[in-house]
Amino acid sequence: MPTERKSIHGQWSNRFAFILAATGSAVGLGNIWKFPYIAGENGGGAFVLVYLLCIAVIGIPIMMAEVLIGRRGRQSPINTMRTLAYEENASRHWHLLGWAGVVGGFLILSYYSVIAGWALAYVFRAGSGLFTGLTADGVQSIFSNLVDEPERLLAWHTIFMVMTMIIVARGVRSGLERAVRLLMPLLFVLLLLLVGYAWNSGAFHQGLDFLFQPDFSELTANGVLIAMGHAFFTLSLGMGAIMVYGSYLPDNASIAKTSIAVSLMDTLVALLAGMAIFPIVFANGLEPGAGPGLIFQTLPIAFGHMDGGAFFGMLFFVLLVFAAWTSAISLIEPAVAWMVENLGMTRIFASVTAGFTTWLVGLLTVFSFNIWSDLKPLAMIPVFAESTIFDLLDYLTANIMLPLGGLLIAVFAAWQMKRESSVDELAMGDGFFYRSWRILVRYITPVAVVIVFLNAIGII
Ligand code: TRP
């Protein structure tokens, strides 16, 4: 019994457009900025292995569940959850899951935008030839000059939020599809170029060993939680972004194939970024655990020493900004779709309201890198001893809210929805693949998420 519902916000032109948009959402700062720095902080290989395992066993099945719910409900996550809970005779409280997603999206975007602002700033720093011939020290001081100045960070954060609001106001479809189609492949090519540079850096093997040789003594329980949280973060799962994109997916597209395609591309980009960055880290005697500034303190060295580095550097940061942009819009789309549906706002007004709120919360992150850099609000808890407000926001959203949201999405799709509903919506028959998916989301994913949580708290 396929539902006859149509989304009032329109639909992607075809399956390919959804893949592009979902890839645009998935591939972003998470792959190029966050993955290398958390892999560096958590000891490399073993962390990467757990992350890859989480993508395969938890990420892909939950992505399918999220798209499936979205396409069936065809509304903002809040209203989708409300409608489906009603149809499936589940508790009406399920719509709170949609709310949690809206709040999570705001919080993530608030710091995401600040980091995207760094990438924007680096477009100009790279383009002006500032990196030419620089040593590691020079690159480091360029980075500190940027983040030490609250006004600078604020200005770039503001510009990025305005860029995001403009696209969201115009509607996710127009313009976006084309931008992703062209820019994603280009970003990929530039990453290959950087890996090529890293190859000749003299420490390529050391870099690869760090990334791919698991040393489990380096991995902590908290590290496992961070790896799992990142699987959600990098695939944009757990807060309704993929759900809302799924709500614009045409009926005849295969949810399984599209989810796998998106996850593979996303993972490939992250691994390439790691392969570009760690050889540079080791070749220049830098610290893999340098933290959130890692790519901004390593890649400029590469650009500063290659022919045409000013041009390629600028291009790289432009593409990074685009990747962040196409992710940012998906973080705020659930909220905007809801405001249009329930508050009767125009898209423009909804985008400005949501954007302004996010911008305000973003100030917390702006100040975390300078005037409040010594403020460690949860210092009494050992794992958070060194955490700034930004670190805590990131931890709360990526490592707690997203896995919890994803867990509930899995529970809803596998335990609350009738079997017929998911068979019907996934449209891949009732054979081996459907059954494997169902076993994964029914048992494996929820249990895995709970175990990782309990392990991180120290209970098991
Ligand atoms: N996946 C994006 C990245 O890796 C970030 C992102 C976009 C996201 N939408 C999301 C993260 C929704 C969590 C939930 O950069």
Tab-separated table of C-alpha atoms and ligand atoms in Angstrom:
chain	number	residue	atom	x	y	z
A	1	MET	CA	0.000	0.000	0.000
A	2	PRO	CA	2.204	2.829	-1.218
A	3	THR	CA	1.246	6.151	0.288
A	4	GLU	CA	-0.104	8.746	-2.094
A	5	ARG	CA	1.463	11.583	-0.125
A	6	LYS	CA	3.327	14.349	-1.934
A	7	SER	CA	5.732	16.766	-0.318
A	8	ILE	CA	4.514	20.363	-0.406
A	9	HIS	CA	8.149	21.438	-0.795
A	10	GLY	CA	8.583	19.664	-4.141
A	11	GLN	CA	10.650	16.677	-5.151
A	12	TRP	CA	14.103	15.911	-6.538
A	13	SER	CA	14.051	15.585	-10.291
A	14	ASN	CA	15.314	12.002	-10.097
A	15	ARG	CA	17.234	9.499	-8.028
A	16	PHE	CA	20.547	10.934	-9.140
A	17	ALA	CA	19.592	14.344	-7.795
A	18	PHE	CA	18.950	12.801	-4.396
A	19	ILE	CA	22.324	11.073	-4.445
A	20	LEU	CA	23.947	14.387	-5.254
A	21	ALA	CA	22.102	16.246	-2.536
A	22	ALA	CA	22.673	13.568	0.081
A	23	THR	CA	26.337	13.360	-0.883
A	24	GLY	CA	26.472	17.139	-0.686
A	25	SER	CA	25.074	16.905	2.814
A	26	ALA	CA	27.340	14.067	3.869
A	27	VAL	CA	30.608	15.289	2.391
A	28	GLY	CA	31.685	18.373	4.241
A	29	LEU	CA	33.888	19.609	7.034
A	30	GLY	CA	33.278	16.282	8.741
A	31	ASN	CA	35.367	14.482	6.144
A	32	ILE	CA	38.145	16.953	5.535
A	33	TRP	CA	38.430	18.920	8.761
A	34	LYS	CA	37.021	16.711	11.491
A	35	PHE	CA	37.942	13.167	10.500
A	36	PRO	CA	41.702	13.829	10.297
A	37	TYR	CA	41.847	15.759	13.532
A	38	ILE	CA	39.877	13.278	15.629
A	39	ALA	CA	41.757	10.371	14.056
A	40	GLY	CA	44.933	12.198	15.033
A	41	GLU	CA	43.779	12.818	18.575
A	42	ASN	CA	42.648	9.245	19.072
A	43	GLY	CA	45.726	7.429	17.918
A	44	GLY	CA	45.019	6.696	14.235
A	45	GLY	CA	44.631	3.142	12.877
A	46	ALA	CA	42.489	1.472	15.521
A	47	PHE	CA	40.202	4.496	15.635
A	48	VAL	CA	39.890	4.499	11.842
A	49	LEU	CA	39.036	0.806	11.867
A	50	VAL	CA	36.247	1.300	14.406
A	51	TYR	CA	34.971	4.240	12.396
A	52	LEU	CA	34.846	2.161	9.195
A	53	LEU	CA	33.095	-0.645	11.032
A	54	CYS	CA	30.512	1.804	12.367
A	55	ILE	CA	29.867	3.159	8.865
A	56	ALA	CA	29.204	-0.353	7.551
A	57	VAL	CA	27.251	-1.889	10.405
A	58	ILE	CA	25.485	1.118	11.899
A	59	GLY	CA	25.670	3.962	9.396
A	60	ILE	CA	24.362	2.368	6.208
A	61	PRO	CA	21.412	0.516	7.814
A	62	ILE	CA	20.384	3.628	9.744
A	63	MET	CA	20.680	5.772	6.659
A	64	MET	CA	18.269	3.398	4.937
A	65	ALA	CA	15.910	3.628	7.906
A	66	GLU	CA	16.059	7.403	7.888
A	67	VAL	CA	15.414	7.743	4.154
A	68	LEU	CA	12.635	5.185	4.413
A	69	ILE	CA	10.878	7.117	7.171
A	70	GLY	CA	11.356	10.405	5.346
A	71	ARG	CA	9.986	9.192	2.060
A	72	ARG	CA	6.998	7.594	3.684
A	73	GLY	CA	6.110	10.708	5.674
A	74	ARG	CA	6.981	13.280	3.038
A	75	GLN	CA	7.061	16.199	5.501
A	76	SER	CA	9.477	17.852	7.898
A	77	PRO	CA	10.848	15.313	10.403
A	78	ILE	CA	8.517	16.539	13.158
A	79	ASN	CA	5.370	16.107	11.073
A	80	THR	CA	6.662	12.971	9.412
A	81	MET	CA	7.165	11.339	12.797
A	82	ARG	CA	3.744	12.512	13.925
A	83	THR	CA	2.022	11.139	10.818
A	84	LEU	CA	3.850	7.826	10.792
A	85	ALA	CA	3.404	7.283	14.524
A	86	TYR	CA	-0.319	7.706	13.962
A	87	GLU	CA	-0.422	5.394	10.951
A	88	GLU	CA	1.658	2.734	12.649
A	89	ASN	CA	-0.271	2.953	15.926
A	90	ALA	CA	2.802	4.054	17.831
A	91	SER	CA	2.979	6.565	20.669
A	92	ARG	CA	2.378	10.169	19.672
A	93	HIS	CA	5.520	11.095	21.561
A	94	TRP	CA	7.583	9.962	18.580
A	95	HIS	CA	7.293	13.425	17.117
A	96	LEU	CA	9.681	14.554	19.866
A	97	LEU	CA	12.369	12.760	17.891
A	98	GLY	CA	11.757	15.291	15.144
A	99	TRP	CA	12.171	18.075	17.683
A	100	ALA	CA	15.422	16.678	18.990
A	101	GLY	CA	16.661	16.713	15.413
A	102	VAL	CA	15.747	20.340	14.924
A	103	VAL	CA	17.593	21.336	18.098
A	104	GLY	CA	20.578	19.154	17.175
A	105	GLY	CA	20.739	20.720	13.730
A	106	PHE	CA	20.818	24.225	15.209
A	107	LEU	CA	23.559	23.327	17.634
A	108	ILE	CA	25.718	21.604	15.038
A	109	LEU	CA	25.308	24.369	12.502
A	110	SER	CA	26.219	26.967	15.128
A	111	TYR	CA	29.790	25.686	15.314
A	112	TYR	CA	29.931	24.260	11.814
A	113	SER	CA	29.477	27.746	10.454
A	114	VAL	CA	32.385	29.104	12.483
A	115	ILE	CA	34.733	26.437	11.113
A	116	ALA	CA	33.418	26.984	7.592
A	117	GLY	CA	34.335	30.616	8.240
A	118	TRP	CA	37.957	29.520	8.760
A	119	ALA	CA	37.859	27.845	5.360
A	120	LEU	CA	36.478	31.052	3.839
A	121	ALA	CA	39.259	33.067	5.430
A	122	TYR	CA	41.793	30.619	4.023
A	123	VAL	CA	40.515	31.137	0.480
A	124	PHE	CA	41.970	34.620	0.641
A	125	ARG	CA	45.070	33.680	2.560
A	126	ALA	CA	45.877	30.981	0.005
A	127	GLY	CA	45.009	33.132	-3.000
A	128	SER	CA	47.258	35.983	-1.925
A	129	GLY	CA	50.283	33.712	-1.955
A	130	LEU	CA	50.718	34.029	1.802
A	131	PHE	CA	51.679	30.377	2.158
A	132	THR	CA	54.499	30.400	-0.377
A	133	GLY	CA	57.608	28.799	1.060
A	134	LEU	CA	56.272	28.818	4.617
A	135	THR	CA	57.549	26.476	7.284
A	136	ALA	CA	55.375	24.720	9.818
A	137	ASP	CA	55.916	27.559	12.305
A	138	GLY	CA	54.820	30.215	9.853
A	139	VAL	CA	51.686	28.277	9.003
A	140	GLN	CA	50.898	27.865	12.677
A	141	SER	CA	51.160	31.554	13.360
A	142	ILE	CA	48.837	32.356	10.446
A	143	PHE	CA	46.301	30.050	12.022
A	144	SER	CA	46.613	31.561	15.493
A	145	ASN	CA	46.334	35.065	14.072
A	146	LEU	CA	42.979	34.096	12.681
A	147	VAL	CA	41.433	32.313	15.629
A	148	ASP	CA	42.839	34.630	18.300
A	149	GLU	CA	40.766	37.524	16.973
A	150	PRO	CA	37.091	37.269	17.890
A	151	GLU	CA	36.103	40.003	15.427
A	152	ARG	CA	37.662	38.132	12.517
A	153	LEU	CA	35.990	34.861	13.366
A	154	LEU	CA	32.731	36.667	13.869
A	155	ALA	CA	32.936	38.325	10.469
A	156	TRP	CA	33.605	35.044	8.627
A	157	HIS	CA	30.966	33.213	10.641
A	158	THR	CA	28.457	35.905	9.705
A	159	ILE	CA	29.320	35.710	6.016
A	160	PHE	CA	28.951	31.954	5.990
A	161	MET	CA	25.587	32.059	7.789
A	162	VAL	CA	24.285	34.622	5.317
A	163	MET	CA	25.423	32.419	2.418
A	164	THR	CA	23.577	29.503	3.986
A	165	MET	CA	20.404	31.479	4.566
A	166	ILE	CA	20.337	32.648	0.954
A	167	ILE	CA	20.406	29.108	-0.430
A	168	VAL	CA	17.921	27.790	2.100
A	169	ALA	CA	15.569	30.679	1.383
A	170	ARG	CA	15.645	29.906	-2.330
A	171	GLY	CA	14.681	26.296	-1.707
A	172	VAL	CA	17.028	23.403	-1.473
A	173	ARG	CA	16.585	22.271	-5.019
A	174	SER	CA	17.320	25.232	-7.204
A	175	GLY	CA	20.970	25.768	-7.862
A	176	LEU	CA	22.104	23.181	-5.412
A	177	GLU	CA	21.883	20.174	-7.666
A	178	ARG	CA	24.051	21.793	-10.283
A	179	ALA	CA	26.651	23.052	-7.834
A	180	VAL	CA	27.140	19.642	-6.278
A	181	ARG	CA	27.357	17.898	-9.627
A	182	LEU	CA	30.279	20.039	-10.702
A	183	LEU	CA	32.100	20.799	-7.484
A	184	MET	CA	32.170	17.423	-5.770
A	185	PRO	CA	34.178	15.768	-8.562
A	186	LEU	CA	36.521	18.751	-8.577
A	187	LEU	CA	37.069	18.486	-4.828
A	188	PHE	CA	37.866	14.852	-5.332
A	189	VAL	CA	40.490	15.672	-7.971
A	190	LEU	CA	42.142	18.249	-5.723
A	191	LEU	CA	42.309	15.753	-2.888
A	192	LEU	CA	44.064	13.365	-5.248
A	193	LEU	CA	46.517	16.128	-6.065
A	194	LEU	CA	47.226	16.597	-2.367
A	195	VAL	CA	47.680	12.876	-1.869
A	196	GLY	CA	50.151	13.076	-4.768
A	197	TYR	CA	52.066	15.772	-2.901
A	198	ALA	CA	51.960	13.730	0.290
A	199	TRP	CA	53.328	10.764	-1.658
A	200	ASN	CA	56.501	12.750	-2.337
A	201	SER	CA	56.700	14.311	1.093
A	202	GLY	CA	59.062	11.671	2.380
A	203	ALA	CA	56.716	10.429	5.079
A	204	PHE	CA	53.960	8.845	3.023
A	205	HIS	CA	54.447	5.430	4.566
A	206	GLN	CA	54.529	6.792	8.050
A	207	GLY	CA	51.289	8.649	7.348
A	208	LEU	CA	49.615	5.554	5.944
A	209	ASP	CA	50.827	3.411	8.820
A	210	PHE	CA	49.387	5.868	11.275
A	211	LEU	CA	46.011	5.764	9.533
A	212	PHE	CA	45.749	2.117	8.645
A	213	GLN	CA	47.848	0.114	11.119
A	214	PRO	CA	45.589	-0.468	14.074
A	215	ASP	CA	47.277	-0.200	17.438
A	216	PHE	CA	44.536	-1.003	19.890
A	217	SER	CA	46.532	0.147	22.867
A	218	GLU	CA	45.969	3.686	21.567
A	219	LEU	CA	42.197	3.341	21.589
A	220	THR	CA	40.161	4.382	24.628
A	221	ALA	CA	36.481	3.704	25.346
A	222	ASN	CA	35.833	7.372	24.760
A	223	GLY	CA	37.685	7.058	21.448
A	224	VAL	CA	35.272	4.314	20.382
A	225	LEU	CA	32.339	6.591	21.184
A	226	ILE	CA	33.930	9.403	19.196
A	227	ALA	CA	34.452	7.055	16.221
A	228	MET	CA	30.827	5.968	16.347
A	229	GLY	CA	29.588	9.529	16.778
A	230	HIS	CA	31.610	10.524	13.780
A	231	ALA	CA	30.023	7.806	11.635
A	232	PHE	CA	26.689	9.511	12.326
A	233	PHE	CA	28.096	12.981	11.860
A	234	THR	CA	29.835	12.319	8.582
A	235	LEU	CA	26.811	10.585	7.055
A	236	SER	CA	24.505	13.360	8.347
A	237	LEU	CA	22.469	10.825	10.304
A	238	GLY	CA	20.425	10.985	13.459
A	239	MET	CA	18.812	14.414	13.316
A	240	GLY	CA	16.447	14.331	10.371
A	241	ALA	CA	18.630	15.888	7.668
A	242	ILE	CA	18.645	12.733	5.588
A	243	MET	CA	15.017	12.173	6.564
A	244	VAL	CA	13.978	15.507	5.112
A	245	TYR	CA	16.032	14.868	1.964
A	246	GLY	CA	14.408	11.454	1.753
A	247	SER	CA	11.022	13.151	1.868
A	248	TYR	CA	11.825	14.694	-1.517
A	249	LEU	CA	12.895	11.360	-3.018
A	250	PRO	CA	10.837	10.017	-5.933
A	251	ASP	CA	8.921	6.823	-5.233
A	252	ASN	CA	10.763	4.614	-7.665
A	253	ALA	CA	14.312	5.183	-6.390
A	254	SER	CA	16.101	2.361	-4.562
A	255	ILE	CA	16.785	3.388	-0.995
A	256	ALA	CA	19.405	0.699	-0.419
A	257	LYS	CA	21.487	1.479	-3.485
A	258	THR	CA	21.398	5.208	-2.968
A	259	SER	CA	22.357	4.883	0.709
A	260	ILE	CA	25.286	2.642	-0.095
A	261	ALA	CA	26.479	4.922	-2.884
A	262	VAL	CA	26.381	7.983	-0.636
A	263	SER	CA	28.186	6.217	2.203
A	264	LEU	CA	30.941	4.919	-0.055
A	265	MET	CA	31.639	8.309	-1.569
A	266	ASP	CA	31.652	9.941	1.832
A	267	THR	CA	34.093	7.421	3.263
A	268	LEU	CA	36.404	7.677	0.292
A	269	VAL	CA	36.680	11.443	0.680
A	270	ALA	CA	37.513	11.126	4.386
A	271	LEU	CA	40.216	8.526	3.750
A	272	LEU	CA	41.758	10.610	0.976
A	273	ALA	CA	41.840	13.616	3.278
A	274	GLY	CA	43.612	11.536	5.903
A	275	MET	CA	46.085	10.232	3.332
A	276	ALA	CA	46.855	13.784	2.259
A	277	ILE	CA	47.259	15.191	5.747
A	278	PHE	CA	49.167	12.675	7.883
A	279	PRO	CA	52.223	12.361	5.637
A	280	ILE	CA	52.541	16.165	5.818
A	281	VAL	CA	52.170	15.991	9.590
A	282	PHE	CA	55.037	13.537	9.935
A	283	ALA	CA	57.247	15.034	7.245
A	284	ASN	CA	57.197	18.344	9.113
A	285	GLY	CA	57.457	17.033	12.634
A	286	LEU	CA	53.955	18.203	13.503
A	287	GLU	CA	51.681	16.765	16.135
A	288	PRO	CA	48.896	14.410	14.827
A	289	GLY	CA	46.817	15.328	17.876
A	290	ALA	CA	47.001	19.070	17.190
A	291	GLY	CA	43.222	19.381	17.367
A	292	PRO	CA	40.690	21.355	15.342
A	293	GLY	CA	43.368	23.416	13.598
A	294	LEU	CA	45.047	20.351	12.074
A	295	ILE	CA	44.171	20.800	8.391
A	296	PHE	CA	44.737	24.534	8.596
A	297	GLN	CA	48.228	23.917	9.916
A	298	THR	CA	49.196	21.166	7.482
A	299	LEU	CA	47.701	21.681	4.027
A	300	PRO	CA	49.085	25.228	3.658
A	301	ILE	CA	52.568	23.728	3.915
A	302	ALA	CA	51.766	21.563	0.893
A	303	PHE	CA	50.317	24.483	-1.040
A	304	GLY	CA	53.264	26.666	-0.086
A	305	HIS	CA	55.698	24.254	-1.682
A	306	MET	CA	53.998	23.083	-4.873
A	307	ASP	CA	54.012	24.779	-8.254
A	308	GLY	CA	50.882	26.839	-8.677
A	309	GLY	CA	50.235	26.412	-4.947
A	310	ALA	CA	48.480	29.762	-4.566
A	311	PHE	CA	46.000	28.791	-7.247
A	312	PHE	CA	45.450	25.229	-6.071
A	313	GLY	CA	45.290	26.338	-2.460
A	314	MET	CA	42.658	28.887	-3.232
A	315	LEU	CA	40.694	26.408	-5.304
A	316	PHE	CA	40.903	23.822	-2.540
A	317	PHE	CA	39.513	26.144	0.106
A	318	VAL	CA	36.802	27.373	-2.269
A	319	LEU	CA	35.737	23.775	-2.755
A	320	LEU	CA	35.914	23.109	0.968
A	321	VAL	CA	33.605	26.070	1.536
A	322	PHE	CA	31.206	24.636	-1.039
A	323	ALA	CA	31.296	21.247	0.617
A	324	ALA	CA	30.532	22.901	3.945
A	325	TRP	CA	27.793	24.974	2.362
A	326	THR	CA	25.937	21.992	0.916
A	327	SER	CA	26.153	20.343	4.356
A	328	ALA	CA	25.059	23.419	6.269
A	329	ILE	CA	21.823	23.769	4.359
A	330	SER	CA	20.858	20.231	5.292
A	331	LEU	CA	21.422	21.018	8.963
A	332	ILE	CA	18.841	23.765	8.952
A	333	GLU	CA	16.385	22.384	6.388
A	334	PRO	CA	14.374	20.313	8.912
A	335	ALA	CA	13.707	23.425	11.001
A	336	VAL	CA	12.846	25.554	7.989
A	337	ALA	CA	10.543	22.909	6.497
A	338	TRP	CA	8.724	22.715	9.825
A	339	MET	CA	8.361	26.488	10.162
A	340	VAL	CA	6.871	26.651	6.665
A	341	GLU	CA	4.492	23.763	7.363
A	342	ASN	CA	3.314	24.695	10.837
A	343	LEU	CA	3.890	28.388	11.357
A	344	GLY	CA	2.774	29.410	7.893
A	345	MET	CA	5.996	31.358	7.343
A	346	THR	CA	7.374	32.014	3.897
A	347	ARG	CA	10.600	30.163	3.140
A	348	ILE	CA	12.489	33.422	3.229
A	349	PHE	CA	11.222	34.453	6.633
A	350	ALA	CA	11.740	30.971	8.049
A	351	SER	CA	15.312	30.871	6.755
A	352	VAL	CA	16.199	34.246	8.208
A	353	THR	CA	14.713	33.379	11.590
A	354	ALA	CA	16.444	30.019	11.775
A	355	GLY	CA	19.685	31.477	10.460
A	356	PHE	CA	19.750	34.299	12.953
A	357	THR	CA	19.154	31.951	15.873
A	358	THR	CA	21.984	29.705	14.728
A	359	TRP	CA	24.259	32.695	14.253
A	360	LEU	CA	23.651	33.791	17.843
A	361	VAL	CA	24.451	30.360	19.264
A	362	GLY	CA	27.556	30.389	17.058
A	363	LEU	CA	29.006	33.159	19.204
A	364	LEU	CA	29.728	30.537	21.864
A	365	THR	CA	32.077	28.822	19.441
A	366	VAL	CA	33.603	32.056	18.184
A	367	PHE	CA	34.651	32.956	21.722
A	368	SER	CA	35.757	29.407	22.581
A	369	PHE	CA	38.871	29.932	20.467
A	370	ASN	CA	39.957	33.215	21.998
A	371	ILE	CA	38.489	35.143	24.934
A	372	TRP	CA	36.944	32.020	26.461
A	373	SER	CA	39.658	29.582	25.452
A	374	ASP	CA	40.509	28.974	29.110
A	375	LEU	CA	36.935	28.356	30.081
A	376	LYS	CA	36.476	24.616	30.685
A	377	PRO	CA	32.908	24.412	32.003
A	378	LEU	CA	32.955	20.669	32.772
A	379	ALA	CA	36.541	20.423	33.972
A	380	MET	CA	35.433	18.393	37.003
A	381	ILE	CA	34.704	15.429	34.704
A	382	PRO	CA	38.011	13.868	33.657
A	383	VAL	CA	37.205	13.314	29.934
A	384	PHE	CA	36.141	16.947	29.665
A	385	ALA	CA	39.040	18.397	31.638
A	386	GLU	CA	40.419	20.133	28.554
A	387	SER	CA	37.125	20.793	26.742
A	388	THR	CA	36.137	24.301	25.726
A	389	ILE	CA	32.518	25.240	25.076
A	390	PHE	CA	33.079	24.387	21.426
A	391	ASP	CA	34.448	20.950	22.326
A	392	LEU	CA	31.465	20.315	24.574
A	393	LEU	CA	28.960	21.382	21.939
A	394	ASP	CA	30.631	19.091	19.457
A	395	TYR	CA	30.704	16.228	21.957
A	396	LEU	CA	27.098	16.670	22.999
A	397	THR	CA	25.782	16.781	19.449
A	398	ALA	CA	28.027	14.349	17.570
A	399	ASN	CA	28.650	11.775	20.270
A	400	ILE	CA	25.404	11.857	22.231
A	401	MET	CA	22.510	13.420	20.336
A	402	LEU	CA	23.211	11.893	16.916
A	403	PRO	CA	23.767	8.299	18.092
A	404	LEU	CA	20.702	8.567	20.316
A	405	GLY	CA	18.645	10.021	17.475
A	406	GLY	CA	19.914	7.314	15.134
A	407	LEU	CA	19.121	4.633	17.685
A	408	LEU	CA	15.544	5.861	17.970
A	409	ILE	CA	15.209	6.067	14.192
A	410	ALA	CA	16.315	2.436	13.976
A	411	VAL	CA	13.899	1.438	16.729
A	412	PHE	CA	11.033	3.219	15.029
A	413	ALA	CA	11.724	1.744	11.593
A	414	ALA	CA	12.317	-1.776	12.837
A	415	TRP	CA	10.070	-2.151	15.873
A	416	GLN	CA	7.262	0.362	15.476
A	417	MET	CA	6.608	0.319	11.754
A	418	LYS	CA	4.746	-2.664	10.470
A	419	ARG	CA	6.844	-5.073	8.506
A	420	GLU	CA	4.677	-4.496	5.428
A	421	SER	CA	5.311	-0.781	5.589
A	422	SER	CA	9.064	-1.119	5.436
A	423	VAL	CA	8.962	-3.899	2.847
A	424	ASP	CA	6.762	-1.700	0.752
A	425	GLU	CA	8.799	1.470	1.118
A	426	LEU	CA	12.237	-0.117	0.665
A	427	ALA	CA	10.900	-1.942	-2.399
A	428	MET	CA	13.662	-4.512	-2.531
A	429	GLY	CA	11.470	-7.527	-1.996
A	430	ASP	CA	11.358	-9.644	1.107
A	431	GLY	CA	14.474	-11.680	0.432
A	432	PHE	CA	17.981	-11.879	1.806
A	433	PHE	CA	18.783	-8.162	1.552
A	434	TYR	CA	15.627	-7.001	3.234
A	435	ARG	CA	16.020	-9.537	6.002
A	436	SER	CA	19.644	-8.644	6.614
A	437	TRP	CA	18.720	-4.991	6.848
A	438	ARG	CA	15.951	-5.760	9.268
A	439	ILE	CA	18.161	-7.865	11.512
A	440	LEU	CA	20.739	-5.080	11.503
A	441	VAL	CA	18.348	-2.304	12.487
A	442	ARG	CA	16.300	-4.444	14.829
A	443	TYR	CA	19.110	-5.958	16.849
A	444	ILE	CA	22.651	-5.178	15.813
A	445	THR	CA	22.597	-1.385	15.543
A	446	PRO	CA	20.639	-0.641	18.725
A	447	VAL	CA	22.727	-3.072	20.742
A	448	ALA	CA	25.968	-1.714	19.298
A	449	VAL	CA	25.025	1.883	20.074
A	450	VAL	CA	24.005	1.016	23.626
A	451	ILE	CA	27.174	-0.986	24.244
A	452	VAL	CA	29.365	1.851	23.006
A	453	PHE	CA	27.511	4.288	25.266
A	454	LEU	CA	27.765	2.115	28.349
A	455	ASN	CA	31.389	1.411	27.585
A	456	ALA	CA	32.177	5.115	27.338
A	457	ILE	CA	30.442	5.872	30.631
A	458	GLY	CA	32.493	3.107	32.166
A	459	ILE	CA	29.632	0.766	33.022
A	460	ILE	CA	30.921	-2.097	30.863
B	1	TRP	N1	27.885	15.324	7.293
B	1	TRP	C1	28.359	16.687	7.280
B	1	TRP	C2	29.857	16.666	7.316
B	1	TRP	O1	30.440	15.624	7.417
B	1	TRP	C3	27.774	17.507	8.402
B	1	TRP	C4	26.301	17.403	8.474
B	1	TRP	C5	25.410	17.853	7.567
B	1	TRP	C6	25.555	16.747	9.471
B	1	TRP	N2	24.154	17.519	7.936
B	1	TRP	C7	24.208	16.848	9.100
B	1	TRP	C8	25.913	16.100	10.622
B	1	TRP	C9	23.239	16.279	9.883
B	1	TRP	C10	24.933	15.522	11.405
B	1	TRP	C11	23.602	15.592	11.043
B	1	TRP	O2	30.481	17.681	7.241
